[in-house]
Amino acid sequence: MKITDYERGRRSTRQFFSPEPGQELRGPAAASKKYTADEIHRRKILSKRACEIAGSRHALAEALGVAKSTVDAWISGYGVVPNKRLPALQQLIVEGSP
């Protein structure tokens, strides 16, 4: 059985699940070879900005036509904003309202 740095207390949950650009990826984002670490980080930041503009994660989810849990995953870094949702996310940021 392999013990992780998180289990040893060397890394926090935030460090473990939300890698910065250039760090090793974990979770579903690691399984996806479609995106680089920098692109995953960029999409995470975009989703955070869109959430601030929309006012809440629930409002952002409604504006994009996805479940709130999907938006939660994008913002936490556990999931990646798919290409088909990216234009709507960027439009929301540019226009400034859902």
mmCIF file of N, CA, C and O in Angstrom:
data_model
loop_
_atom_site.group_PDB
_atom_site.id
_atom_site.type_symbol
_atom_site.label_atom_id
_atom_site.label_comp_id
_atom_site.label_asym_id
_atom_site.label_seq_id
_atom_site.Cartn_x
_atom_site.Cartn_y
_atom_site.Cartn_z
ATOM 1 N N MET A 1 0.848 -1.177 0.000
ATOM 2 C CA MET A 1 0.000 0.000 0.000
ATOM 3 C C MET A 1 0.892 1.238 0.000
ATOM 4 O O MET A 1 1.815 1.349 0.789
ATOM 5 N N LYS A 2 0.589 2.153 -0.902
ATOM 6 C CA LYS A 2 1.373 3.370 -1.029
ATOM 7 C C LYS A 2 0.761 4.472 -0.168
ATOM 8 O O LYS A 2 -0.431 4.722 -0.217
ATOM 9 N N ILE A 3 1.576 5.142 0.622
ATOM 10 C CA ILE A 3 1.122 6.252 1.471
ATOM 11 C C ILE A 3 1.493 7.557 0.773
ATOM 12 O O ILE A 3 2.632 7.754 0.365
ATOM 13 N N THR A 4 0.521 8.438 0.632
ATOM 14 C CA THR A 4 0.737 9.702 -0.064
ATOM 15 C C THR A 4 1.311 10.760 0.880
ATOM 16 O O THR A 4 1.287 10.609 2.098
ATOM 17 N N ASP A 5 1.811 11.845 0.285
ATOM 18 C CA ASP A 5 2.303 12.972 1.082
ATOM 19 C C ASP A 5 1.176 13.572 1.917
ATOM 20 O O ASP A 5 1.397 14.048 3.023
ATOM 21 N N TYR A 6 -0.041 13.556 1.389
ATOM 22 C CA TYR A 6 -1.200 14.053 2.135
ATOM 23 C C TYR A 6 -1.398 13.227 3.404
ATOM 24 O O TYR A 6 -1.606 13.769 4.488
ATOM 25 N N GLU A 7 -1.336 11.909 3.266
ATOM 26 C CA GLU A 7 -1.523 11.036 4.423
ATOM 27 C C GLU A 7 -0.394 11.189 5.441
ATOM 28 O O GLU A 7 -0.597 11.014 6.638
ATOM 29 N N ARG A 8 0.778 11.522 4.970
ATOM 30 C CA ARG A 8 1.910 11.753 5.871
ATOM 31 C C ARG A 8 1.845 13.124 6.535
ATOM 32 O O ARG A 8 2.623 13.425 7.426
ATOM 33 N N GLY A 9 0.943 13.986 6.060
ATOM 34 C CA GLY A 9 0.813 15.328 6.619
ATOM 35 C C GLY A 9 1.750 16.335 6.001
ATOM 36 O O GLY A 9 1.918 17.440 6.514
ATOM 37 N N ARG A 10 2.374 15.995 4.885
ATOM 38 C CA ARG A 10 3.314 16.901 4.224
ATOM 39 C C ARG A 10 2.632 17.860 3.257
ATOM 40 O O ARG A 10 3.217 18.845 2.839
ATOM 41 N N ARG A 11 1.402 17.537 2.847
ATOM 42 C CA ARG A 11 0.653 18.393 1.925
ATOM 43 C C ARG A 11 -0.772 18.537 2.429
ATOM 44 O O ARG A 11 -1.356 17.605 2.941
ATOM 45 N N SER A 12 -1.329 19.724 2.248
ATOM 46 C CA SER A 12 -2.722 19.958 2.626
ATOM 47 C C SER A 12 -3.635 19.395 1.543
ATOM 48 O O SER A 12 -3.189 19.044 0.447
ATOM 49 N N THR A 13 -4.922 19.333 1.836
ATOM 50 C CA THR A 13 -5.872 18.861 0.828
ATOM 51 C C THR A 13 -5.887 19.799 -0.370
ATOM 52 O O THR A 13 -6.025 19.358 -1.501
ATOM 53 N N ARG A 14 -5.730 21.099 -0.118
ATOM 54 C CA ARG A 14 -5.707 22.066 -1.221
ATOM 55 C C ARG A 14 -4.522 21.788 -2.149
ATOM 56 O O ARG A 14 -4.658 21.791 -3.367
ATOM 57 N N GLN A 15 -3.348 21.531 -1.594
ATOM 58 C CA GLN A 15 -2.177 21.227 -2.406
ATOM 59 C C GLN A 15 -2.356 19.892 -3.127
ATOM 60 O O GLN A 15 -1.907 19.716 -4.243
ATOM 61 N N PHE A 16 -3.005 18.958 -2.480
ATOM 62 C CA PHE A 16 -3.169 17.627 -3.042
ATOM 63 C C PHE A 16 -4.121 17.622 -4.232
ATOM 64 O O PHE A 16 -3.860 17.006 -5.247
ATOM 65 N N PHE A 17 -5.246 18.347 -4.116
ATOM 66 C CA PHE A 17 -6.261 18.299 -5.149
ATOM 67 C C PHE A 17 -6.217 19.462 -6.131
ATOM 68 O O PHE A 17 -6.852 19.404 -7.168
ATOM 69 N N SER A 18 -5.524 20.545 -5.830
ATOM 70 C CA SER A 18 -5.480 21.709 -6.715
ATOM 71 C C SER A 18 -4.042 22.053 -7.073
ATOM 72 O O SER A 18 -3.446 22.947 -6.488
ATOM 73 N N PRO A 19 -3.469 21.338 -8.043
ATOM 74 C CA PRO A 19 -2.081 21.607 -8.403
ATOM 75 C C PRO A 19 -1.915 22.944 -9.113
ATOM 76 O O PRO A 19 -2.811 23.397 -9.822
ATOM 77 N N GLU A 20 -0.804 23.571 -8.882
ATOM 78 C CA GLU A 20 -0.457 24.790 -9.598
ATOM 79 C C GLU A 20 0.162 24.380 -10.935
ATOM 80 O O GLU A 20 0.551 23.232 -11.116
ATOM 81 N N PRO A 21 0.250 25.292 -11.887
ATOM 82 C CA PRO A 21 0.856 24.941 -13.175
ATOM 83 C C PRO A 21 2.246 24.346 -12.999
ATOM 84 O O PRO A 21 3.042 24.835 -12.206
ATOM 85 N N GLY A 22 2.492 23.263 -13.701
ATOM 86 C CA GLY A 22 3.782 22.597 -13.632
ATOM 87 C C GLY A 22 3.855 21.476 -12.610
ATOM 88 O O GLY A 22 4.765 20.670 -12.641
ATOM 89 N N GLN A 23 2.882 21.400 -11.688
ATOM 90 C CA GLN A 23 2.880 20.334 -10.698
ATOM 91 C C GLN A 23 2.159 19.113 -11.238
ATOM 92 O O GLN A 23 1.407 19.185 -12.204
ATOM 93 N N GLU A 24 2.361 17.977 -10.571
ATOM 94 C CA GLU A 24 1.699 16.739 -10.953
ATOM 95 C C GLU A 24 0.190 16.870 -10.736
ATOM 96 O O GLU A 24 -0.265 17.407 -9.739
ATOM 97 N N LEU A 25 -0.589 16.372 -11.678
ATOM 98 C CA LEU A 25 -2.038 16.432 -11.581
ATOM 99 C C LEU A 25 -2.590 15.206 -10.878
ATOM 100 O O LEU A 25 -2.017 14.137 -10.943
ATOM 101 N N ARG A 26 -3.743 15.377 -10.201
ATOM 102 C CA ARG A 26 -4.427 14.265 -9.547
ATOM 103 C C ARG A 26 -5.908 14.344 -9.859
ATOM 104 O O ARG A 26 -6.396 15.368 -10.278
ATOM 105 N N GLY A 27 -6.629 13.280 -9.615
ATOM 106 C CA GLY A 27 -8.069 13.266 -9.843
ATOM 107 C C GLY A 27 -8.400 13.117 -11.313
ATOM 108 O O GLY A 27 -7.564 12.733 -12.121
ATOM 109 N N PRO A 28 -9.636 13.413 -11.698
ATOM 110 C CA PRO A 28 -10.064 13.251 -13.086
ATOM 111 C C PRO A 28 -9.256 14.085 -14.069
ATOM 112 O O PRO A 28 -9.087 13.696 -15.208
ATOM 113 N N ALA A 29 -8.765 15.232 -13.621
ATOM 114 C CA ALA A 29 -7.971 16.076 -14.513
ATOM 115 C C ALA A 29 -6.699 15.371 -14.943
ATOM 116 O O ALA A 29 -6.201 15.580 -16.047
ATOM 117 N N ALA A 30 -6.162 14.506 -14.093
ATOM 118 C CA ALA A 30 -4.948 13.775 -14.438
ATOM 119 C C ALA A 30 -5.226 12.738 -15.514
ATOM 120 O O ALA A 30 -4.373 12.455 -16.346
ATOM 121 N N ALA A 31 -6.422 12.181 -15.486
ATOM 122 C CA ALA A 31 -6.771 11.156 -16.466
ATOM 123 C C ALA A 31 -6.941 11.754 -17.854
ATOM 124 O O ALA A 31 -6.742 11.086 -18.860
ATOM 125 N N SER A 32 -7.315 13.024 -17.904
ATOM 126 C CA SER A 32 -7.525 13.671 -19.186
ATOM 127 C C SER A 32 -6.192 14.187 -19.717
ATOM 128 O O SER A 32 -5.581 15.071 -19.153
ATOM 129 N N LYS A 33 -5.781 13.607 -20.817
ATOM 130 C CA LYS A 33 -4.530 14.057 -21.440
ATOM 131 C C LYS A 33 -4.795 15.149 -22.471
ATOM 132 O O LYS A 33 -3.901 15.584 -23.164
ATOM 133 N N LYS A 34 -6.065 15.600 -22.555
ATOM 134 C CA LYS A 34 -6.435 16.618 -23.526
ATOM 135 C C LYS A 34 -5.901 17.994 -23.155
ATOM 136 O O LYS A 34 -5.704 18.836 -24.015
ATOM 137 N N TYR A 35 -5.680 18.244 -21.863
ATOM 138 C CA TYR A 35 -5.327 19.578 -21.397
ATOM 139 C C TYR A 35 -3.996 19.563 -20.654
ATOM 140 O O TYR A 35 -3.701 18.637 -19.914
ATOM 141 N N THR A 36 -3.241 20.636 -20.824
ATOM 142 C CA THR A 36 -2.006 20.785 -20.055
ATOM 143 C C THR A 36 -2.362 21.323 -18.664
ATOM 144 O O THR A 36 -3.472 21.809 -18.449
ATOM 145 N N ALA A 37 -1.428 21.260 -17.753
ATOM 146 C CA ALA A 37 -1.654 21.783 -16.402
ATOM 147 C C ALA A 37 -1.964 23.278 -16.450
ATOM 148 O O ALA A 37 -2.820 23.763 -15.704
ATOM 149 N N ASP A 38 -1.299 24.009 -17.342
ATOM 150 C CA ASP A 38 -1.545 25.446 -17.476
ATOM 151 C C ASP A 38 -2.966 25.720 -17.984
ATOM 152 O O ASP A 38 -3.631 26.641 -17.517
ATOM 153 N N GLU A 39 -3.435 24.901 -18.926
ATOM 154 C CA GLU A 39 -4.781 25.087 -19.462
ATOM 155 C C GLU A 39 -5.835 24.753 -18.407
ATOM 156 O O GLU A 39 -6.845 25.456 -18.285
ATOM 157 N N ILE A 40 -5.615 23.716 -17.634
ATOM 158 C CA ILE A 40 -6.536 23.359 -16.554
ATOM 159 C C ILE A 40 -6.604 24.494 -15.541
ATOM 160 O O ILE A 40 -7.678 24.887 -15.095
ATOM 161 N N HIS A 41 -5.455 25.055 -15.194
ATOM 162 C CA HIS A 41 -5.403 26.168 -14.241
ATOM 163 C C HIS A 41 -6.124 27.395 -14.804
ATOM 164 O O HIS A 41 -6.883 28.058 -14.099
ATOM 165 N N ARG A 42 -5.923 27.685 -16.079
ATOM 166 C CA ARG A 42 -6.583 28.828 -16.723
ATOM 167 C C ARG A 42 -8.101 28.663 -16.696
ATOM 168 O O ARG A 42 -8.833 29.603 -16.370
ATOM 169 N N ARG A 43 -8.573 27.477 -16.984
ATOM 170 C CA ARG A 43 -10.016 27.230 -16.990
ATOM 171 C C ARG A 43 -10.593 27.289 -15.576
ATOM 172 O O ARG A 43 -11.733 27.721 -15.390
ATOM 173 N N LYS A 44 -9.815 26.882 -14.604
ATOM 174 C CA LYS A 44 -10.251 26.980 -13.206
ATOM 175 C C LYS A 44 -10.425 28.449 -12.812
ATOM 176 O O LYS A 44 -11.420 28.828 -12.203
ATOM 177 N N ILE A 45 -9.459 29.289 -13.189
ATOM 178 C CA ILE A 45 -9.522 30.722 -12.898
ATOM 179 C C ILE A 45 -10.716 31.364 -13.615
ATOM 180 O O ILE A 45 -11.431 32.184 -13.039
ATOM 181 N N LEU A 46 -10.944 30.985 -14.871
ATOM 182 C CA LEU A 46 -12.096 31.506 -15.613
ATOM 183 C C LEU A 46 -13.403 31.153 -14.913
ATOM 184 O O LEU A 46 -14.303 31.988 -14.802
ATOM 185 N N SER A 47 -13.507 29.918 -14.434
ATOM 186 C CA SER A 47 -14.744 29.513 -13.767
ATOM 187 C C SER A 47 -14.932 30.279 -12.457
ATOM 188 O O SER A 47 -16.054 30.637 -12.101
ATOM 189 N N LYS A 48 -13.841 30.566 -11.750
ATOM 190 C CA LYS A 48 -13.944 31.359 -10.509
ATOM 191 C C LYS A 48 -14.424 32.781 -10.815
ATOM 192 O O LYS A 48 -15.280 33.318 -10.123
ATOM 193 N N ARG A 49 -13.862 33.400 -11.860
ATOM 194 C CA ARG A 49 -14.264 34.761 -12.234
ATOM 195 C C ARG A 49 -15.732 34.790 -12.660
ATOM 196 O O ARG A 49 -16.476 35.694 -12.287
ATOM 197 N N ALA A 50 -16.137 33.816 -13.449
ATOM 198 C CA ALA A 50 -17.526 33.753 -13.900
ATOM 199 C C ALA A 50 -18.471 33.574 -12.720
ATOM 200 O O ALA A 50 -19.558 34.151 -12.692
ATOM 201 N N CYS A 51 -18.056 32.812 -11.721
ATOM 202 C CA CYS A 51 -18.872 32.604 -10.526
ATOM 203 C C CYS A 51 -19.040 33.919 -9.762
ATOM 204 O O CYS A 51 -20.128 34.229 -9.291
ATOM 205 N N GLU A 52 -17.974 34.688 -9.655
ATOM 206 C CA GLU A 52 -18.050 35.991 -8.986
ATOM 207 C C GLU A 52 -19.013 36.918 -9.724
ATOM 208 O O GLU A 52 -19.811 37.630 -9.111
ATOM 209 N N ILE A 53 -18.965 36.892 -11.047
ATOM 210 C CA ILE A 53 -19.833 37.744 -11.850
ATOM 211 C C ILE A 53 -21.292 37.294 -11.742
ATOM 212 O O ILE A 53 -22.197 38.124 -11.598
ATOM 213 N N ALA A 54 -21.510 35.996 -11.779
ATOM 214 C CA ALA A 54 -22.873 35.462 -11.710
ATOM 215 C C ALA A 54 -23.483 35.658 -10.325
ATOM 216 O O ALA A 54 -24.700 35.707 -10.180
ATOM 217 N N GLY A 55 -22.648 35.748 -9.310
ATOM 218 C CA GLY A 55 -23.137 35.971 -7.954
ATOM 219 C C GLY A 55 -23.111 34.737 -7.072
ATOM 220 O O GLY A 55 -22.991 34.841 -5.861
ATOM 221 N N SER A 56 -23.235 33.568 -7.667
ATOM 222 C CA SER A 56 -23.165 32.316 -6.897
ATOM 223 C C SER A 56 -22.894 31.160 -7.850
ATOM 224 O O SER A 56 -23.049 31.292 -9.074
ATOM 225 N N ARG A 57 -22.509 30.048 -7.285
ATOM 226 C CA ARG A 57 -22.267 28.857 -8.099
ATOM 227 C C ARG A 57 -23.566 28.358 -8.714
ATOM 228 O O ARG A 57 -23.581 27.886 -9.845
ATOM 229 N N HIS A 58 -24.642 28.481 -7.968
ATOM 230 C CA HIS A 58 -25.939 28.045 -8.471
ATOM 231 C C HIS A 58 -26.364 28.892 -9.675
ATOM 232 O O HIS A 58 -26.844 28.366 -10.681
ATOM 233 N N ALA A 59 -26.180 30.201 -9.577
ATOM 234 C CA ALA A 59 -26.536 31.096 -10.687
ATOM 235 C C ALA A 59 -25.683 30.804 -11.923
ATOM 236 O O ALA A 59 -26.193 30.823 -13.054
ATOM 237 N N LEU A 60 -24.407 30.538 -11.711
ATOM 238 C CA LEU A 60 -23.520 30.206 -12.829
ATOM 239 C C LEU A 60 -23.961 28.896 -13.480
ATOM 240 O O LEU A 60 -24.015 28.790 -14.705
ATOM 241 N N ALA A 61 -24.299 27.920 -12.663
ATOM 242 C CA ALA A 61 -24.752 26.622 -13.182
ATOM 243 C C ALA A 61 -26.006 26.793 -14.031
ATOM 244 O O ALA A 61 -26.112 26.215 -15.122
ATOM 245 N N GLU A 62 -26.956 27.595 -13.552
ATOM 246 C CA GLU A 62 -28.178 27.839 -14.319
ATOM 247 C C GLU A 62 -27.883 28.555 -15.635
ATOM 248 O O GLU A 62 -28.452 28.227 -16.670
ATOM 249 N N ALA A 63 -26.984 29.531 -15.594
ATOM 250 C CA ALA A 63 -26.650 30.291 -16.797
ATOM 251 C C ALA A 63 -25.978 29.405 -17.856
ATOM 252 O O ALA A 63 -26.161 29.623 -19.058
ATOM 253 N N LEU A 64 -25.226 28.416 -17.420
ATOM 254 C CA LEU A 64 -24.514 27.544 -18.357
ATOM 255 C C LEU A 64 -25.274 26.262 -18.668
ATOM 256 O O LEU A 64 -24.868 25.491 -19.533
ATOM 257 N N GLY A 65 -26.346 25.999 -17.932
ATOM 258 C CA GLY A 65 -27.131 24.789 -18.177
ATOM 259 C C GLY A 65 -26.471 23.516 -17.681
ATOM 260 O O GLY A 65 -26.577 22.464 -18.309
ATOM 261 N N VAL A 66 -25.767 23.615 -16.553
ATOM 262 C CA VAL A 66 -25.132 22.445 -15.946
ATOM 263 C C VAL A 66 -25.557 22.343 -14.484
ATOM 264 O O VAL A 66 -26.167 23.267 -13.943
ATOM 265 N N ALA A 67 -25.216 21.246 -13.848
ATOM 266 C CA ALA A 67 -25.524 21.064 -12.429
ATOM 267 C C ALA A 67 -24.565 21.884 -11.569
ATOM 268 O O ALA A 67 -23.420 22.147 -11.965
ATOM 269 N N LYS A 68 -25.028 22.269 -10.386
ATOM 270 C CA LYS A 68 -24.178 23.026 -9.466
ATOM 271 C C LYS A 68 -22.943 22.216 -9.087
ATOM 272 O O LYS A 68 -21.855 22.762 -8.939
ATOM 273 N N SER A 69 -23.094 20.906 -8.958
ATOM 274 C CA SER A 69 -21.947 20.061 -8.599
ATOM 275 C C SER A 69 -20.868 20.101 -9.684
ATOM 276 O O SER A 69 -19.678 19.982 -9.384
ATOM 277 N N THR A 70 -21.287 20.300 -10.932
ATOM 278 C CA THR A 70 -20.324 20.423 -12.031
ATOM 279 C C THR A 70 -19.515 21.702 -11.866
ATOM 280 O O THR A 70 -18.288 21.693 -11.998
ATOM 281 N N VAL A 71 -20.192 22.787 -11.556
ATOM 282 C CA VAL A 71 -19.505 24.070 -11.333
ATOM 283 C C VAL A 71 -18.585 23.950 -10.114
ATOM 284 O O VAL A 71 -17.453 24.437 -10.138
ATOM 285 N N ASP A 72 -19.047 23.276 -9.064
ATOM 286 C CA ASP A 72 -18.206 23.050 -7.875
ATOM 287 C C ASP A 72 -16.914 22.335 -8.255
ATOM 288 O O ASP A 72 -15.835 22.696 -7.781
ATOM 289 N N ALA A 73 -17.033 21.334 -9.118
ATOM 290 C CA ALA A 73 -15.849 20.576 -9.545
ATOM 291 C C ALA A 73 -14.894 21.449 -10.347
ATOM 292 O O ALA A 73 -13.671 21.368 -10.178
ATOM 293 N N TRP A 74 -15.435 22.304 -11.226
ATOM 294 C CA TRP A 74 -14.580 23.201 -12.009
ATOM 295 C C TRP A 74 -13.821 24.154 -11.110
ATOM 296 O O TRP A 74 -12.626 24.373 -11.285
ATOM 297 N N ILE A 75 -14.508 24.741 -10.150
ATOM 298 C CA ILE A 75 -13.895 25.747 -9.287
ATOM 299 C C ILE A 75 -12.882 25.128 -8.336
ATOM 300 O O ILE A 75 -11.840 25.710 -8.056
ATOM 301 N N SER A 76 -13.158 23.928 -7.871
ATOM 302 C CA SER A 76 -12.230 23.266 -6.950
ATOM 303 C C SER A 76 -11.010 22.710 -7.684
ATOM 304 O O SER A 76 -10.002 22.400 -7.056
ATOM 305 N N GLY A 77 -11.114 22.578 -9.005
ATOM 306 C CA GLY A 77 -10.005 22.017 -9.768
ATOM 307 C C GLY A 77 -10.114 20.522 -9.940
ATOM 308 O O GLY A 77 -9.246 19.890 -10.539
ATOM 309 N N TYR A 78 -11.171 19.919 -9.430
ATOM 310 C CA TYR A 78 -11.342 18.472 -9.535
ATOM 311 C C TYR A 78 -11.849 18.082 -10.911
ATOM 312 O O TYR A 78 -11.599 16.988 -11.375
ATOM 313 N N GLY A 79 -12.539 18.992 -11.574
ATOM 314 C CA GLY A 79 -13.012 18.773 -12.930
ATOM 315 C C GLY A 79 -12.479 19.865 -13.838
ATOM 316 O O GLY A 79 -11.910 20.848 -13.371
ATOM 317 N N VAL A 80 -12.660 19.685 -15.135
ATOM 318 C CA VAL A 80 -12.156 20.651 -16.111
ATOM 319 C C VAL A 80 -13.329 21.168 -16.942
ATOM 320 O O VAL A 80 -14.173 20.389 -17.367
ATOM 321 N N VAL A 81 -13.360 22.478 -17.159
ATOM 322 C CA VAL A 81 -14.399 23.064 -18.008
ATOM 323 C C VAL A 81 -14.217 22.502 -19.419
ATOM 324 O O VAL A 81 -13.154 22.665 -20.013
ATOM 325 N N PRO A 82 -15.252 21.833 -19.964
ATOM 326 C CA PRO A 82 -15.102 21.256 -21.309
ATOM 327 C C PRO A 82 -15.138 22.335 -22.390
ATOM 328 O O PRO A 82 -15.644 23.437 -22.179
ATOM 329 N N ASN A 83 -14.611 21.987 -23.547
ATOM 330 C CA ASN A 83 -14.543 22.936 -24.665
ATOM 331 C C ASN A 83 -15.910 23.484 -25.043
ATOM 332 O O ASN A 83 -16.021 24.654 -25.404
ATOM 333 N N LYS A 84 -16.965 22.672 -24.977
ATOM 334 C CA LYS A 84 -18.282 23.147 -25.412
ATOM 335 C C LYS A 84 -18.881 24.183 -24.459
ATOM 336 O O LYS A 84 -19.765 24.936 -24.838
ATOM 337 N N ARG A 85 -18.397 24.264 -23.204
ATOM 338 C CA ARG A 85 -18.901 25.253 -22.240
ATOM 339 C C ARG A 85 -18.011 26.499 -22.168
ATOM 340 O O ARG A 85 -18.403 27.513 -21.621
ATOM 341 N N LEU A 86 -16.830 26.420 -22.724
ATOM 342 C CA LEU A 86 -15.871 27.525 -22.629
ATOM 343 C C LEU A 86 -16.364 28.822 -23.283
ATOM 344 O O LEU A 86 -16.242 29.882 -22.666
ATOM 345 N N PRO A 87 -16.942 28.803 -24.493
ATOM 346 C CA PRO A 87 -17.416 30.069 -25.089
ATOM 347 C C PRO A 87 -18.473 30.770 -24.233
ATOM 348 O O PRO A 87 -18.432 31.993 -24.072
ATOM 349 N N ALA A 88 -19.408 30.004 -23.673
ATOM 350 C CA ALA A 88 -20.452 30.609 -22.830
ATOM 351 C C ALA A 88 -19.844 31.195 -21.557
ATOM 352 O O ALA A 88 -20.260 32.258 -21.095
ATOM 353 N N LEU A 89 -18.860 30.522 -21.016
ATOM 354 C CA LEU A 89 -18.178 31.003 -19.805
ATOM 355 C C LEU A 89 -17.445 32.309 -20.093
ATOM 356 O O LEU A 89 -17.549 33.274 -19.338
ATOM 357 N N GLN A 90 -16.732 32.347 -21.213
ATOM 358 C CA GLN A 90 -16.001 33.558 -21.587
ATOM 359 C C GLN A 90 -16.962 34.708 -21.912
ATOM 360 O O GLN A 90 -16.706 35.852 -21.552
ATOM 361 N N GLN A 91 -18.071 34.407 -22.558
ATOM 362 C CA GLN A 91 -19.064 35.435 -22.883
ATOM 363 C C GLN A 91 -19.650 36.031 -21.603
ATOM 364 O O GLN A 91 -19.850 37.240 -21.511
ATOM 365 N N LEU A 92 -19.904 35.196 -20.627
ATOM 366 C CA LEU A 92 -20.439 35.656 -19.356
ATOM 367 C C LEU A 92 -19.462 36.625 -18.683
ATOM 368 O O LEU A 92 -19.872 37.657 -18.143
ATOM 369 N N ILE A 93 -18.177 36.338 -18.763
ATOM 370 C CA ILE A 93 -17.158 37.201 -18.165
ATOM 371 C C ILE A 93 -17.095 38.545 -18.906
ATOM 372 O O ILE A 93 -17.029 39.606 -18.290
ATOM 373 N N VAL A 94 -17.145 38.499 -20.232
ATOM 374 C CA VAL A 94 -17.058 39.721 -21.032
ATOM 375 C C VAL A 94 -18.282 40.611 -20.830
ATOM 376 O O VAL A 94 -18.169 41.820 -20.637
ATOM 377 N N GLU A 95 -19.482 40.011 -20.866
ATOM 378 C CA GLU A 95 -20.710 40.788 -20.733
ATOM 379 C C GLU A 95 -20.952 41.259 -19.312
ATOM 380 O O GLU A 95 -21.596 42.275 -19.095
ATOM 381 N N GLY A 96 -20.504 40.480 -18.335
ATOM 382 C CA GLY A 96 -20.613 40.910 -16.944
ATOM 383 C C GLY A 96 -21.889 40.557 -16.236
ATOM 384 O O GLY A 96 -22.093 40.951 -15.104
ATOM 385 N N SER A 97 -22.795 39.812 -16.866
ATOM 386 C CA SER A 97 -24.006 39.368 -16.167
ATOM 387 C C SER A 97 -24.517 38.092 -16.811
ATOM 388 O O SER A 97 -24.339 37.901 -18.017
ATOM 389 N N PRO A 98 -25.172 37.222 -16.015
ATOM 390 C CA PRO A 98 -25.663 35.955 -16.575
ATOM 391 C C PRO A 98 -26.835 36.123 -17.520
ATOM 392 O O PRO A 98 -27.507 37.082 -17.571
#
